[in-house]
Protein backbone atom coordinates (compact mmCIF):
# COMPACT_ATOMS: atom_id res chain seq x y z
CA UNK A 1 0.00 0.00 0.00
CA UNK A 2 1.13 3.56 -0.62
CA UNK A 3 0.95 5.99 2.29
CA UNK A 4 1.35 9.76 2.04
CA UNK A 5 -0.06 12.68 0.05
CA UNK A 6 3.15 14.51 -0.84
CA UNK A 7 2.55 17.31 1.65
CA UNK A 8 1.40 16.12 5.07
CA UNK A 9 3.32 14.38 7.85
CA UNK A 10 1.75 11.71 10.05
CA UNK A 11 -0.57 10.07 7.53
CA UNK A 12 -1.02 6.34 7.77
CA UNK A 13 -3.21 3.26 7.74
CA UNK A 14 -4.49 1.33 10.74
CA UNK A 15 -5.64 -2.21 11.34
CA UNK A 16 -8.96 -3.51 12.58
CA UNK A 17 -9.37 -4.12 16.32
CA UNK A 18 -7.08 -6.90 17.60
CA UNK A 19 -7.62 -8.65 20.94
CA UNK A 20 -4.35 -9.17 22.83
CA UNK A 21 -2.93 -11.03 25.81
CA UNK A 22 -1.19 -8.47 28.03
CA UNK A 23 1.20 -11.12 29.39
CA UNK A 24 2.72 -12.02 26.00
CA UNK A 25 5.19 -10.47 23.60
CA UNK A 26 4.19 -9.60 20.04
CA UNK A 27 6.17 -9.26 16.84
CA UNK A 28 5.27 -6.91 13.99
CA UNK A 29 7.10 -7.34 10.69
CA UNK A 30 6.69 -5.40 7.47
CA UNK A 31 8.58 -4.30 4.37
CA UNK A 32 9.13 -0.70 3.28
CA UNK A 33 10.22 1.04 0.09
CA UNK A 34 10.34 4.71 -0.83
CA UNK A 35 11.46 6.95 -3.68
CA UNK A 36 13.77 8.84 -1.34
CA UNK A 37 15.96 7.91 1.62
CA UNK A 38 14.78 11.11 3.35
CA UNK A 39 11.19 9.91 3.62
CA UNK A 40 10.45 8.93 7.22
CA UNK A 41 8.05 6.40 8.70
CA UNK A 42 7.11 4.95 12.06
CA UNK A 43 5.00 2.04 13.24
CA UNK A 44 2.30 2.99 15.72
CA UNK A 45 0.22 1.13 18.31
CA UNK A 46 -3.05 2.30 19.84
CA UNK A 47 -3.77 0.41 23.06
CA UNK A 48 -7.19 0.04 24.78
CA UNK A 49 -8.15 -1.37 28.14
CA UNK A 50 -11.44 -2.80 26.82
CA UNK A 51 -11.69 -5.65 24.30
CA UNK A 52 -13.38 -3.64 21.53
CA UNK A 53 -10.92 -0.80 20.79
CA UNK A 54 -13.35 1.78 22.19
CA UNK A 55 -11.78 5.23 21.76
CA UNK A 56 -12.96 6.36 25.18
CA UNK A 57 -10.97 3.46 26.70
CA UNK A 58 -7.68 4.30 25.01
CA UNK A 59 -4.50 4.00 27.13
CA UNK A 60 -2.66 7.29 26.69
CA UNK A 61 0.61 6.36 28.40
CA UNK A 62 2.83 3.38 27.68
CA UNK A 63 4.11 1.46 30.66
CA UNK A 64 7.75 0.42 30.84
CA UNK A 65 7.03 -3.06 29.55
CA UNK A 66 5.55 -1.61 26.35
CA UNK A 67 9.04 -0.78 25.11
CA UNK A 68 10.36 -1.90 21.76
CA UNK A 69 12.73 -4.76 22.50
CA UNK A 70 14.47 -5.35 19.18
CA UNK A 71 13.40 -3.19 16.24
CA UNK A 72 14.92 -2.29 12.88
CA UNK A 73 16.17 -4.21 9.89
CA UNK A 74 15.18 -7.86 10.03
CA UNK A 75 17.52 -9.00 7.27
CA UNK A 76 16.55 -12.63 6.92
CA UNK A 77 19.10 -15.21 5.80
CA UNK A 78 21.52 -12.57 4.48
CA UNK A 79 22.44 -11.71 8.08
CA UNK A 80 21.69 -14.94 9.95
CA UNK A 81 18.06 -13.89 10.56
CA UNK A 82 19.11 -11.56 13.38
CA UNK A 83 17.33 -8.61 14.99
CA UNK A 84 19.44 -5.63 16.07
CA UNK A 85 18.74 -3.24 18.90
CA UNK A 86 18.26 0.33 17.71
CA UNK A 87 18.22 3.82 19.17
CA UNK A 88 14.41 3.76 18.78
CA UNK A 89 13.96 1.24 21.59
CA UNK A 90 10.90 2.79 23.22
CA UNK A 91 7.23 3.45 22.59
CA UNK A 92 6.17 6.99 23.41
CA UNK A 93 2.61 8.23 23.33
CA UNK A 94 2.09 10.60 20.34
CA UNK A 95 5.68 11.91 20.36
CA UNK A 96 5.00 14.56 17.76
CA UNK A 97 2.64 12.53 15.58
CA UNK A 98 -1.07 13.27 16.02
CA UNK A 99 -2.13 9.61 15.78
CA UNK A 100 -3.34 9.20 19.38
CA UNK A 101 -1.01 6.23 19.56
CA UNK A 102 2.34 5.00 20.82
CA UNK A 103 5.16 5.32 18.29
CA UNK A 104 8.87 4.61 18.25
CA UNK A 105 11.08 7.30 19.75
CA UNK A 106 12.48 8.48 16.42
CA UNK A 107 11.64 8.31 12.74
CA UNK A 108 12.88 5.38 10.68
CA UNK A 109 14.14 5.62 7.11
CA UNK A 110 14.62 3.26 4.20
CA UNK A 111 18.36 2.94 3.71
CA UNK A 112 18.20 2.56 -0.08
CA UNK A 113 15.39 3.95 -2.17
CA UNK A 114 13.24 2.17 -4.73
CA UNK A 115 14.35 -1.47 -4.35
CA UNK A 116 13.14 -4.45 -2.34
CA UNK A 117 16.24 -5.69 -0.50
CA UNK A 118 16.80 -7.42 2.86
CA UNK A 119 17.16 -3.98 4.51
CA UNK A 120 13.52 -3.30 3.58
CA UNK A 121 12.39 -5.78 6.23
CA UNK A 122 11.61 -4.26 9.62
CA UNK A 123 10.78 -6.24 12.76
CA UNK A 124 9.57 -4.98 16.15
CA UNK A 125 9.18 -7.12 19.25
CA UNK A 126 7.06 -5.40 21.90
CA UNK A 127 4.89 -5.85 24.96
CA UNK A 128 1.63 -4.02 25.51
CA UNK A 129 0.89 -1.90 28.62
CA UNK A 130 0.15 -4.16 31.59
CA UNK A 131 0.00 -2.28 34.90
CA UNK A 132 -1.79 -4.82 37.09
CA UNK A 133 -2.57 -2.33 39.85
CA UNK A 134 -5.13 -0.51 37.70
CA UNK A 135 -7.52 -2.21 35.27
CA UNK A 136 -7.58 0.78 32.92
CA UNK A 137 -3.84 0.38 32.22
CA UNK A 138 -3.99 -3.30 31.25
CA UNK A 139 -4.29 -3.69 27.47
CA UNK A 140 -7.03 -5.95 26.12
CA UNK A 141 -7.11 -4.75 22.50
CA UNK A 142 -5.07 -2.67 20.09
CA UNK A 143 -4.82 -1.26 16.60
CA UNK A 144 -1.59 -1.30 14.60
CA UNK A 145 -0.66 1.66 12.39
CA UNK A 146 1.94 2.21 9.68
CA UNK A 147 2.67 5.92 9.40
CA UNK A 148 4.50 8.09 6.89
CA UNK A 149 6.06 11.08 8.66
CA UNK A 150 7.60 13.52 6.17
CA UNK A 151 6.00 16.87 5.22
CA UNK A 152 7.77 17.22 1.89
CA UNK A 153 6.95 16.91 -1.79
CA UNK A 154 6.95 13.33 -3.00
CA UNK A 155 6.83 11.87 0.52
CA UNK A 156 5.32 8.52 -0.36
CA UNK A 157 6.21 5.37 1.56
CA UNK A 158 5.21 1.88 0.39
CA UNK A 159 4.40 -0.86 2.93
CA UNK A 160 4.04 -4.53 2.06
CA UNK A 161 3.88 -7.98 3.72
CA UNK A 162 2.81 -6.78 7.17
CA UNK A 163 2.64 -9.66 9.68
CA UNK A 164 1.60 -9.53 13.35
CA UNK A 165 2.33 -12.52 15.56
CA UNK A 166 2.11 -13.44 19.23
CA UNK A 167 5.71 -14.38 19.94
CA UNK A 168 8.32 -14.69 17.14
CA UNK A 169 7.39 -14.57 13.48
CA UNK A 170 9.20 -16.12 10.54
CA UNK A 171 10.70 -13.88 7.84
CA UNK A 172 9.35 -16.36 5.29
CA UNK A 173 6.08 -14.63 4.35
CA UNK A 174 3.44 -17.17 3.34
CA UNK A 175 0.30 -16.56 1.36
CA UNK A 176 -2.88 -16.08 3.35
CA UNK A 177 -5.44 -18.91 3.32
CA UNK A 178 -8.04 -18.72 0.58
CA UNK A 179 -11.34 -17.50 1.96
CA UNK A 180 -14.79 -17.93 0.41
CA UNK A 181 -14.59 -15.03 -2.03
CA UNK A 182 -17.39 -16.33 -4.24
CA UNK A 183 -15.05 -16.72 -7.22
CA UNK A 184 -11.88 -18.79 -6.79
CA UNK A 185 -9.66 -20.00 -9.61
CA UNK A 186 -7.72 -23.27 -9.68
CA UNK A 187 -4.58 -23.08 -11.80
CA UNK A 188 -3.80 -26.63 -12.85
CA UNK A 189 -5.70 -29.89 -12.43
CA UNK A 190 -8.47 -30.19 -9.85
CA UNK A 191 -8.79 -33.57 -8.12
CA UNK A 192 -11.80 -34.35 -5.89
CA UNK A 193 -11.30 -37.47 -3.76
CA UNK A 194 -15.01 -38.10 -3.11
CA UNK A 195 -17.99 -36.19 -4.52
CA UNK A 196 -18.39 -32.91 -6.37
CA UNK A 197 -21.34 -31.26 -4.61
CA UNK A 198 -23.50 -28.33 -5.62
CA UNK A 199 -23.97 -25.43 -3.21
CA UNK A 200 -27.71 -25.47 -4.00
CA UNK A 201 -30.07 -27.84 -5.79
CA UNK A 202 -29.99 -27.18 -9.53
CA UNK A 203 -26.98 -24.86 -9.28
CA UNK A 204 -25.25 -26.46 -12.27
CA UNK A 205 -26.94 -29.86 -12.70
CA UNK A 206 -30.25 -31.55 -12.03
CA UNK A 207 -33.32 -33.36 -13.35
CA UNK A 208 -36.55 -31.94 -14.72
CA UNK A 209 -39.77 -33.46 -16.08
CA UNK A 210 -41.03 -32.34 -19.48
CA UNK A 211 -44.51 -30.92 -19.77
CA UNK A 212 -45.88 -31.02 -23.30
CA UNK A 213 -42.42 -31.81 -24.59
CA UNK A 214 -40.61 -28.85 -23.00
CA UNK A 215 -39.14 -27.71 -19.68
CA UNK A 216 -37.30 -24.62 -18.45
CA UNK A 217 -34.66 -24.61 -15.70
CA UNK A 218 -33.88 -21.24 -14.08
CA UNK A 219 -30.37 -21.09 -12.56
CA UNK A 220 -30.35 -20.10 -8.85
CA UNK A 221 -27.28 -17.96 -9.61
CA UNK A 222 -27.20 -16.69 -13.20
CA UNK A 223 -24.02 -17.08 -15.25
CA UNK A 224 -22.24 -14.00 -16.57
CA UNK A 225 -22.52 -15.41 -20.11
CA UNK A 226 -24.18 -18.39 -21.77
CA UNK A 227 -22.86 -21.68 -20.30
CA UNK A 228 -22.20 -24.95 -22.11
CA UNK A 229 -25.02 -27.42 -21.36
CA UNK A 230 -25.69 -31.09 -22.10
CA UNK A 231 -28.80 -33.23 -21.41
CA UNK A 232 -30.06 -36.78 -21.79
CA UNK A 233 -33.39 -38.56 -21.46
CA UNK A 234 -33.76 -40.91 -18.44
CA UNK A 235 -36.81 -42.69 -19.89
CA UNK A 236 -35.95 -43.43 -23.51
CA UNK A 237 -33.23 -43.26 -26.13
CA UNK A 238 -34.23 -39.95 -27.60
CA UNK A 239 -32.66 -36.69 -28.73
CA UNK A 240 -33.02 -33.74 -26.37
CA UNK A 241 -32.70 -30.19 -27.71
CA UNK A 242 -30.70 -27.94 -25.38
CA UNK A 243 -31.15 -24.14 -25.52
CA UNK A 244 -29.17 -22.34 -22.79
CA UNK A 245 -28.93 -18.67 -21.82
CA UNK A 246 -27.07 -16.95 -18.98
CA UNK A 247 -30.08 -17.23 -16.67
CA UNK A 248 -31.99 -20.34 -17.79
CA UNK A 249 -31.96 -23.57 -19.77
CA UNK A 250 -34.78 -24.68 -22.10
CA UNK A 251 -35.11 -28.39 -22.91
CA UNK A 252 -37.23 -29.81 -25.72
CA UNK A 253 -38.01 -33.46 -26.50
CA UNK A 254 -40.71 -35.01 -28.70
CA UNK A 255 -41.86 -37.68 -26.22
CA UNK A 256 -43.65 -35.07 -24.13
CA UNK A 257 -43.32 -36.15 -20.47
CA UNK A 258 -39.92 -37.82 -19.99
CA UNK A 259 -37.51 -36.94 -17.16
CA UNK A 260 -34.35 -35.20 -18.37
CA UNK A 261 -30.90 -35.03 -16.76
CA UNK A 262 -29.00 -31.78 -17.46
CA UNK A 263 -25.57 -30.32 -16.70
CA UNK A 264 -24.27 -26.79 -17.36
CA UNK A 265 -20.70 -25.48 -17.00
CA UNK A 266 -19.56 -21.87 -17.25
CA UNK A 267 -17.70 -20.89 -20.42
CA UNK A 268 -15.84 -19.47 -18.53
CA UNK A 269 -18.72 -18.01 -16.50
CSV table of C-alpha atoms in Angstrom, one decimal, residues 76-263:
chain,number,residue,atom,x,y,z
A,76,UNK,CA,16.6,-12.6,6.9
A,77,UNK,CA,19.1,-15.2,5.8
A,78,UNK,CA,21.5,-12.6,4.5
A,79,UNK,CA,22.4,-11.7,8.1
A,80,UNK,CA,21.7,-14.9,9.9
A,81,UNK,CA,18.1,-13.9,10.6
A,82,UNK,CA,19.1,-11.6,13.4
A,83,UNK,CA,17.3,-8.6,15.0
A,84,UNK,CA,19.4,-5.6,16.1
A,85,UNK,CA,18.7,-3.2,18.9
A,86,UNK,CA,18.3,0.3,17.7
A,87,UNK,CA,18.2,3.8,19.2
A,88,UNK,CA,14.4,3.8,18.8
A,89,UNK,CA,14.0,1.2,21.6
A,90,UNK,CA,10.9,2.8,23.2
A,91,UNK,CA,7.2,3.4,22.6
A,92,UNK,CA,6.2,7.0,23.4
A,93,UNK,CA,2.6,8.2,23.3
A,94,UNK,CA,2.1,10.6,20.3
A,95,UNK,CA,5.7,11.9,20.4
A,96,UNK,CA,5.0,14.6,17.8
A,97,UNK,CA,2.6,12.5,15.6
A,98,UNK,CA,-1.1,13.3,16.0
A,99,UNK,CA,-2.1,9.6,15.8
A,100,UNK,CA,-3.3,9.2,19.4
A,101,UNK,CA,-1.0,6.2,19.6
A,102,UNK,CA,2.3,5.0,20.8
A,103,UNK,CA,5.2,5.3,18.3
A,104,UNK,CA,8.9,4.6,18.3
A,105,UNK,CA,11.1,7.3,19.7
A,106,UNK,CA,12.5,8.5,16.4
A,107,UNK,CA,11.6,8.3,12.7
A,108,UNK,CA,12.9,5.4,10.7
A,109,UNK,CA,14.1,5.6,7.1
A,110,UNK,CA,14.6,3.3,4.2
A,111,UNK,CA,18.4,2.9,3.7
A,112,UNK,CA,18.2,2.6,-0.1
A,113,UNK,CA,15.4,3.9,-2.2
A,114,UNK,CA,13.2,2.2,-4.7
A,115,UNK,CA,14.4,-1.5,-4.3
A,116,UNK,CA,13.1,-4.5,-2.3
A,117,UNK,CA,16.2,-5.7,-0.5
A,118,UNK,CA,16.8,-7.4,2.9
A,119,UNK,CA,17.2,-4.0,4.5
A,120,UNK,CA,13.5,-3.3,3.6
A,121,UNK,CA,12.4,-5.8,6.2
A,122,UNK,CA,11.6,-4.3,9.6
A,123,UNK,CA,10.8,-6.2,12.8
A,124,UNK,CA,9.6,-5.0,16.2
A,125,UNK,CA,9.2,-7.1,19.2
A,126,UNK,CA,7.1,-5.4,21.9
A,127,UNK,CA,4.9,-5.8,25.0
A,128,UNK,CA,1.6,-4.0,25.5
A,129,UNK,CA,0.9,-1.9,28.6
A,130,UNK,CA,0.2,-4.2,31.6
A,131,UNK,CA,0.0,-2.3,34.9
A,132,UNK,CA,-1.8,-4.8,37.1
A,133,UNK,CA,-2.6,-2.3,39.9
A,134,UNK,CA,-5.1,-0.5,37.7
A,135,UNK,CA,-7.5,-2.2,35.3
A,136,UNK,CA,-7.6,0.8,32.9
A,137,UNK,CA,-3.8,0.4,32.2
A,138,UNK,CA,-4.0,-3.3,31.2
A,139,UNK,CA,-4.3,-3.7,27.5
A,140,UNK,CA,-7.0,-5.9,26.1
A,141,UNK,CA,-7.1,-4.8,22.5
A,142,UNK,CA,-5.1,-2.7,20.1
A,143,UNK,CA,-4.8,-1.3,16.6
A,144,UNK,CA,-1.6,-1.3,14.6
A,145,UNK,CA,-0.7,1.7,12.4
A,146,UNK,CA,1.9,2.2,9.7
A,147,UNK,CA,2.7,5.9,9.4
A,148,UNK,CA,4.5,8.1,6.9
A,149,UNK,CA,6.1,11.1,8.7
A,150,UNK,CA,7.6,13.5,6.2
A,151,UNK,CA,6.0,16.9,5.2
A,152,UNK,CA,7.8,17.2,1.9
A,153,UNK,CA,6.9,16.9,-1.8
A,154,UNK,CA,7.0,13.3,-3.0
A,155,UNK,CA,6.8,11.9,0.5
A,156,UNK,CA,5.3,8.5,-0.4
A,157,UNK,CA,6.2,5.4,1.6
A,158,UNK,CA,5.2,1.9,0.4
A,159,UNK,CA,4.4,-0.9,2.9
A,160,UNK,CA,4.0,-4.5,2.1
A,161,UNK,CA,3.9,-8.0,3.7
A,162,UNK,CA,2.8,-6.8,7.2
A,163,UNK,CA,2.6,-9.7,9.7
A,164,UNK,CA,1.6,-9.5,13.3
A,165,UNK,CA,2.3,-12.5,15.6
A,166,UNK,CA,2.1,-13.4,19.2
A,167,UNK,CA,5.7,-14.4,19.9
A,168,UNK,CA,8.3,-14.7,17.1
A,169,UNK,CA,7.4,-14.6,13.5
A,170,UNK,CA,9.2,-16.1,10.5
A,171,UNK,CA,10.7,-13.9,7.8
A,172,UNK,CA,9.3,-16.4,5.3
A,173,UNK,CA,6.1,-14.6,4.3
A,174,UNK,CA,3.4,-17.2,3.3
A,175,UNK,CA,0.3,-16.6,1.4
A,176,UNK,CA,-2.9,-16.1,3.3
A,177,UNK,CA,-5.4,-18.9,3.3
A,178,UNK,CA,-8.0,-18.7,0.6
A,179,UNK,CA,-11.3,-17.5,2.0
A,180,UNK,CA,-14.8,-17.9,0.4
A,181,UNK,CA,-14.6,-15.0,-2.0
A,182,UNK,CA,-17.4,-16.3,-4.2
A,183,UNK,CA,-15.0,-16.7,-7.2
A,184,UNK,CA,-11.9,-18.8,-6.8
A,185,UNK,CA,-9.7,-20.0,-9.6
A,186,UNK,CA,-7.7,-23.3,-9.7
A,187,UNK,CA,-4.6,-23.1,-11.8
A,188,UNK,CA,-3.8,-26.6,-12.8
A,189,UNK,CA,-5.7,-29.9,-12.4
A,190,UNK,CA,-8.5,-30.2,-9.8
A,191,UNK,CA,-8.8,-33.6,-8.1
A,192,UNK,CA,-11.8,-34.3,-5.9
A,193,UNK,CA,-11.3,-37.5,-3.8
A,194,UNK,CA,-15.0,-38.1,-3.1
A,195,UNK,CA,-18.0,-36.2,-4.5
A,196,UNK,CA,-18.4,-32.9,-6.4
A,197,UNK,CA,-21.3,-31.3,-4.6
A,198,UNK,CA,-23.5,-28.3,-5.6
A,199,UNK,CA,-24.0,-25.4,-3.2
A,200,UNK,CA,-27.7,-25.5,-4.0
A,201,UNK,CA,-30.1,-27.8,-5.8
A,202,UNK,CA,-30.0,-27.2,-9.5
A,203,UNK,CA,-27.0,-24.9,-9.3
A,204,UNK,CA,-25.2,-26.5,-12.3
A,205,UNK,CA,-26.9,-29.9,-12.7
A,206,UNK,CA,-30.3,-31.5,-12.0
A,207,UNK,CA,-33.3,-33.4,-13.3
A,208,UNK,CA,-36.6,-31.9,-14.7
A,209,UNK,CA,-39.8,-33.5,-16.1
A,210,UNK,CA,-41.0,-32.3,-19.5
A,211,UNK,CA,-44.5,-30.9,-19.8
A,212,UNK,CA,-45.9,-31.0,-23.3
A,213,UNK,CA,-42.4,-31.8,-24.6
A,214,UNK,CA,-40.6,-28.9,-23.0
A,215,UNK,CA,-39.1,-27.7,-19.7
A,216,UNK,CA,-37.3,-24.6,-18.4
A,217,UNK,CA,-34.7,-24.6,-15.7
A,218,UNK,CA,-33.9,-21.2,-14.1
A,219,UNK,CA,-30.4,-21.1,-12.6
A,220,UNK,CA,-30.4,-20.1,-8.8
A,221,UNK,CA,-27.3,-18.0,-9.6
A,222,UNK,CA,-27.2,-16.7,-13.2
A,223,UNK,CA,-24.0,-17.1,-15.2
A,224,UNK,CA,-22.2,-14.0,-16.6
A,225,UNK,CA,-22.5,-15.4,-20.1
A,226,UNK,CA,-24.2,-18.4,-21.8
A,227,UNK,CA,-22.9,-21.7,-20.3
A,228,UNK,CA,-22.2,-24.9,-22.1
A,229,UNK,CA,-25.0,-27.4,-21.4
A,230,UNK,CA,-25.7,-31.1,-22.1
A,231,UNK,CA,-28.8,-33.2,-21.4
A,232,UNK,CA,-30.1,-36.8,-21.8
A,233,UNK,CA,-33.4,-38.6,-21.5
A,234,UNK,CA,-33.8,-40.9,-18.4
A,235,UNK,CA,-36.8,-42.7,-19.9
A,236,UNK,CA,-36.0,-43.4,-23.5
A,237,UNK,CA,-33.2,-43.3,-26.1
A,238,UNK,CA,-34.2,-39.9,-27.6
A,239,UNK,CA,-32.7,-36.7,-28.7
A,240,UNK,CA,-33.0,-33.7,-26.4
A,241,UNK,CA,-32.7,-30.2,-27.7
A,242,UNK,CA,-30.7,-27.9,-25.4
A,243,UNK,CA,-31.2,-24.1,-25.5
A,244,UNK,CA,-29.2,-22.3,-22.8
A,245,UNK,CA,-28.9,-18.7,-21.8
A,246,UNK,CA,-27.1,-16.9,-19.0
A,247,UNK,CA,-30.1,-17.2,-16.7
A,248,UNK,CA,-32.0,-20.3,-17.8
A,249,UNK,CA,-32.0,-23.6,-19.8
A,250,UNK,CA,-34.8,-24.7,-22.1
A,251,UNK,CA,-35.1,-28.4,-22.9
A,252,UNK,CA,-37.2,-29.8,-25.7
A,253,UNK,CA,-38.0,-33.5,-26.5
A,254,UNK,CA,-40.7,-35.0,-28.7
A,255,UNK,CA,-41.9,-37.7,-26.2
A,256,UNK,CA,-43.7,-35.1,-24.1
A,257,UNK,CA,-43.3,-36.2,-20.5
A,258,UNK,CA,-39.9,-37.8,-20.0
A,259,UNK,CA,-37.5,-36.9,-17.2
A,260,UNK,CA,-34.4,-35.2,-18.4
A,261,UNK,CA,-30.9,-35.0,-16.8
A,262,UNK,CA,-29.0,-31.8,-17.5
A,263,UNK,CA,-25.6,-30.3,-16.7
